[in-house]
Amino acid sequence: MAGAAALRRAARSAARALANAPAPSRAIVLPERLLSSQASPEHRPRPGVSASELGQYPPERIRNFSIIAHVDHGKSTLADRLLELTGTIQKGHGAQYLDKLQVEKERGITVKAQTATMFYKHTVENPESHGTDSSSYLLNLIDTPGHVDFSYEVSRSLAACQGALLVVDAAQGVQAQTIANFYLAFESNLSIIPVINKIDQPTADPDNVKAQLKRLFDIDPSEALLTSAKTGQGLSQVLPAVIERIPCPPGNCDSPVRMLLLDSYYDEYKGVICHVAIVDGAMRKGDKISSAATGRTYEVFDVGIMHPELTPTGVLYTGQVGYVITGMRSTKEARIGDTLHQAKTIVEPLPGMGFQTLLKSFFII
């Protein structure tokens, strides 16, 4: 009995001490996105993107592009460097930022396509005024896998692009998946910018790679960009080439909204998150949209861009790429390649992922 009483006294004493102790801080400290040392001052990271700011980018100042390459040719590293150059992510974040799956981090191979929106100020010479003109551009990078087993992922990503960076290792040269991805992009009528990467390697032979590109793809050697994503050499010419060589996305800003469903995944708290490319019109939070494939109607609960994480904006305009949350309960409702459109309107489905495209993505060698 004496032992039990002593235990009760000890318990009461501990409870009083705990009650009188200062409450632990419940504040959540978010990591601050710092400016990369390589980014210029006008490319500072921003805490958020408003609808009015997003509306300042008409299709003429939007570029949607992808990066395609053979496995281990430096595609993911190049994507990271572009995100750093525009101040979208912090320099020195570690492994490839857009490779988020565990298997991608362990194997170093991109499996799932990812999207990231960047803001970039491009300066060009104006011969009339003998000065320079600067304009801000919205760049949507749609990252793609490089492994042959994920050609379907590549093909559906290219459906939302108007151009692609074809990355080739300066030491290894053109390889099997380089050829397969080139023809996927070529048959999609994309503007292709060749990028010869890893020129810092001792065994690099960019002249031989240029000859391969000319012989296999009839690409002018002078169009190739020489870069090293590891050291940063030559990266300053990549984004200007994207703006100057890749056309702006087509579309009608005044038409009812029509968008291509690129990808989807399930989030435990938000439900099904769909990645979409707006082809016509504008999609706003609260709108009613329908699926051309299933006929179901949904309400837009949230909409925004990937910058590079989910960044709500309340609206997406013509030519822009982002995400939408509609309350879908399963990814089975989000059919890749489906056309989502304004409810109670009749639209022509987009040809982004037709049957022929599917066949090519599986059987091209």
PDB file of N, CA, C and O in Angstrom, residues 13-40:
ATOM      1  N   SER A  13       2.867  14.710  -8.890  1.00  0.00           N
ATOM      2  CA  SER A  13       3.961  15.683  -9.002  1.00  0.00           C
ATOM      3  C   SER A  13       4.377  15.871 -10.451  1.00  0.00           C
ATOM      4  O   SER A  13       4.604  16.994 -10.914  1.00  0.00           O
ATOM      5  N   ALA A  14       4.454  14.783 -11.213  1.00  0.00           N
ATOM      6  CA  ALA A  14       4.825  14.882 -12.635  1.00  0.00           C
ATOM      7  C   ALA A  14       3.760  15.621 -13.431  1.00  0.00           C
ATOM      8  O   ALA A  14       4.059  16.411 -14.338  1.00  0.00           O
ATOM      9  N   ALA A  15       2.470  15.403 -13.074  1.00  0.00           N
ATOM     10  CA  ALA A  15       1.388  16.073 -13.789  1.00  0.00           C
ATOM     11  C   ALA A  15       1.426  17.573 -13.554  1.00  0.00           C
ATOM     12  O   ALA A  15       1.204  18.373 -14.468  1.00  0.00           O
ATOM     13  N   ARG A  16       1.711  17.983 -12.269  1.00  0.00           N
ATOM     14  CA  ARG A  16       1.795  19.414 -11.975  1.00  0.00           C
ATOM     15  C   ARG A  16       2.959  20.057 -12.711  1.00  0.00           C
ATOM     16  O   ARG A  16       2.852  21.160 -13.246  1.00  0.00           O
ATOM     17  N   ALA A  17       4.088  19.349 -12.769  1.00  0.00           N
ATOM     18  CA  ALA A  17       5.251  19.901 -13.484  1.00  0.00           C
ATOM     19  C   ALA A  17       4.959  20.064 -14.971  1.00  0.00           C
ATOM     20  O   ALA A  17       5.349  21.045 -15.605  1.00  0.00           O
ATOM     21  N   LEU A  18       4.247  19.097 -15.529  1.00  0.00           N
ATOM     22  CA  LEU A  18       3.919  19.163 -16.946  1.00  0.00           C
ATOM     23  C   LEU A  18       2.932  20.290 -17.240  1.00  0.00           C
ATOM     24  O   LEU A  18       3.025  20.987 -18.251  1.00  0.00           O
ATOM     25  N   ALA A  19       1.988  20.493 -16.312  1.00  0.00           N
ATOM     26  CA  ALA A  19       0.987  21.544 -16.521  1.00  0.00           C
ATOM     27  C   ALA A  19       1.608  22.930 -16.434  1.00  0.00           C
ATOM     28  O   ALA A  19       1.171  23.871 -17.104  1.00  0.00           O
ATOM     29  N   ASN A  20       2.612  23.081 -15.576  1.00  0.00           N
ATOM     30  CA  ASN A  20       3.247  24.391 -15.395  1.00  0.00           C
ATOM     31  C   ASN A  20       4.341  24.680 -16.412  1.00  0.00           C
ATOM     32  O   ASN A  20       4.841  25.798 -16.484  1.00  0.00           O
ATOM     33  N   ALA A  21       4.723  23.680 -17.187  1.00  0.00           N
ATOM     34  CA  ALA A  21       5.791  23.867 -18.174  1.00  0.00           C
ATOM     35  C   ALA A  21       5.285  24.725 -19.330  1.00  0.00           C
ATOM     36  O   ALA A  21       4.101  24.700 -19.656  1.00  0.00           O
ATOM     37  N   PRO A  22       6.155  25.525 -19.936  1.00  0.00           N
ATOM     38  CA  PRO A  22       5.723  26.345 -21.083  1.00  0.00           C
ATOM     39  C   PRO A  22       5.303  25.458 -22.249  1.00  0.00           C
ATOM     40  O   PRO A  22       5.901  24.428 -22.505  1.00  0.00           O
ATOM     41  N   ALA A  23       4.234  25.887 -22.936  1.00  0.00           N
ATOM     42  CA  ALA A  23       3.719  25.084 -24.054  1.00  0.00           C
ATOM     43  C   ALA A  23       4.712  25.103 -25.201  1.00  0.00           C
ATOM     44  O   ALA A  23       5.307  26.134 -25.515  1.00  0.00           O
ATOM     45  N   PRO A  24       4.919  23.951 -25.830  1.00  0.00           N
ATOM     46  CA  PRO A  24       5.826  23.918 -26.980  1.00  0.00           C
ATOM     47  C   PRO A  24       5.246  24.708 -28.142  1.00  0.00           C
ATOM     48  O   PRO A  24       4.028  24.788 -28.308  1.00  0.00           O
ATOM     49  N   SER A  25       6.133  25.287 -28.920  1.00  0.00           N
ATOM     50  CA  SER A  25       5.697  26.065 -30.079  1.00  0.00           C
ATOM     51  C   SER A  25       5.103  25.143 -31.136  1.00  0.00           C
ATOM     52  O   SER A  25       5.664  24.111 -31.461  1.00  0.00           O
ATOM     53  N   ARG A  26       3.941  25.534 -31.630  1.00  0.00           N
ATOM     54  CA  ARG A  26       3.288  24.742 -32.664  1.00  0.00           C
ATOM     55  C   ARG A  26       3.448  25.379 -34.041  1.00  0.00           C
ATOM     56  O   ARG A  26       2.810  24.940 -35.001  1.00  0.00           O
ATOM     57  N   ALA A  27       4.247  26.399 -34.106  1.00  0.00           N
ATOM     58  CA  ALA A  27       4.427  27.062 -35.394  1.00  0.00           C
ATOM     59  C   ALA A  27       5.167  26.148 -36.359  1.00  0.00           C
ATOM     60  O   ALA A  27       6.131  25.498 -35.995  1.00  0.00           O
ATOM     61  N   ILE A  28       4.681  26.103 -37.561  1.00  0.00           N
ATOM     62  CA  ILE A  28       5.318  25.282 -38.591  1.00  0.00           C
ATOM     63  C   ILE A  28       6.292  26.166 -39.348  1.00  0.00           C
ATOM     64  O   ILE A  28       5.913  27.175 -39.943  1.00  0.00           O
ATOM     65  N   VAL A  29       7.529  25.789 -39.326  1.00  0.00           N
ATOM     66  CA  VAL A  29       8.561  26.566 -40.011  1.00  0.00           C
ATOM     67  C   VAL A  29       8.753  25.987 -41.402  1.00  0.00           C
ATOM     68  O   VAL A  29       9.194  24.851 -41.563  1.00  0.00           O
ATOM     69  N   LEU A  30       8.391  26.748 -42.398  1.00  0.00           N
ATOM     70  CA  LEU A  30       8.545  26.289 -43.774  1.00  0.00           C
ATOM     71  C   LEU A  30       9.910  26.679 -44.300  1.00  0.00           C
ATOM     72  O   LEU A  30      10.400  27.773 -44.026  1.00  0.00           O
ATOM     73  N   PRO A  31      10.547  25.811 -45.077  1.00  0.00           N
ATOM     74  CA  PRO A  31      11.838  26.163 -45.651  1.00  0.00           C
ATOM     75  C   PRO A  31      11.697  27.301 -46.643  1.00  0.00           C
ATOM     76  O   PRO A  31      10.820  27.289 -47.493  1.00  0.00           O
ATOM     77  N   GLU A  32      12.526  28.275 -46.498  1.00  0.00           N
ATOM     78  CA  GLU A  32      12.464  29.432 -47.389  1.00  0.00           C
ATOM     79  C   GLU A  32      13.156  29.114 -48.699  1.00  0.00           C
ATOM     80  O   GLU A  32      14.239  28.556 -48.740  1.00  0.00           O
ATOM     81  N   ARG A  33      12.491  29.463 -49.808  1.00  0.00           N
ATOM     82  CA  ARG A  33      13.097  29.258 -51.116  1.00  0.00           C
ATOM     83  C   ARG A  33      14.029  30.428 -51.395  1.00  0.00           C
ATOM     84  O   ARG A  33      13.599  31.542 -51.657  1.00  0.00           O
ATOM     85  N   LEU A  34      15.311  30.174 -51.323  1.00  0.00           N
ATOM     86  CA  LEU A  34      16.284  31.235 -51.501  1.00  0.00           C
ATOM     87  C   LEU A  34      16.657  31.366 -52.961  1.00  0.00           C
ATOM     88  O   LEU A  34      16.495  30.462 -53.758  1.00  0.00           O
ATOM     89  N   LEU A  35      17.183  32.509 -53.292  1.00  0.00           N
ATOM     90  CA  LEU A  35      17.596  32.765 -54.661  1.00  0.00           C
ATOM     91  C   LEU A  35      18.898  32.046 -54.959  1.00  0.00           C
ATOM     92  O   LEU A  35      19.841  32.096 -54.199  1.00  0.00           O
ATOM     93  N   SER A  36      18.945  31.350 -56.090  1.00  0.00           N
ATOM     94  CA  SER A  36      20.179  30.703 -56.523  1.00  0.00           C
ATOM     95  C   SER A  36      21.225  31.766 -56.817  1.00  0.00           C
ATOM     96  O   SER A  36      20.937  32.849 -57.311  1.00  0.00           O
ATOM     97  N   SER A  37      22.475  31.455 -56.522  1.00  0.00           N
ATOM     98  CA  SER A  37      23.546  32.410 -56.795  1.00  0.00           C
ATOM     99  C   SER A  37      23.706  32.647 -58.278  1.00  0.00           C
ATOM    100  O   SER A  37      24.310  33.628 -58.699  1.00  0.00           O
ATOM    101  N   GLN A  38      23.184  31.715 -59.113  1.00  0.00           N
ATOM    102  CA  GLN A  38      23.299  31.885 -60.557  1.00  0.00           C
ATOM    103  C   GLN A  38      22.158  32.727 -61.120  1.00  0.00           C
ATOM    104  O   GLN A  38      22.205  33.138 -62.269  1.00  0.00           O
ATOM    105  N   ALA A  39      21.085  32.940 -60.357  1.00  0.00           N
ATOM    106  CA  ALA A  39      19.926  33.651 -60.871  1.00  0.00           C
ATOM    107  C   ALA A  39      20.148  35.149 -60.796  1.00  0.00           C
ATOM    108  O   ALA A  39      20.727  35.669 -59.859  1.00  0.00           O
ATOM    109  N   SER A  40      19.674  35.864 -61.816  1.00  0.00           N
ATOM    110  CA  SER A  40      19.788  37.309 -61.827  1.00  0.00           C
ATOM    111  C   SER A  40      18.727  37.910 -60.919  1.00  0.00           C
ATOM    112  O   SER A  40      17.752  37.262 -60.566  1.00  0.00           O
TER     113      SER A  40
END
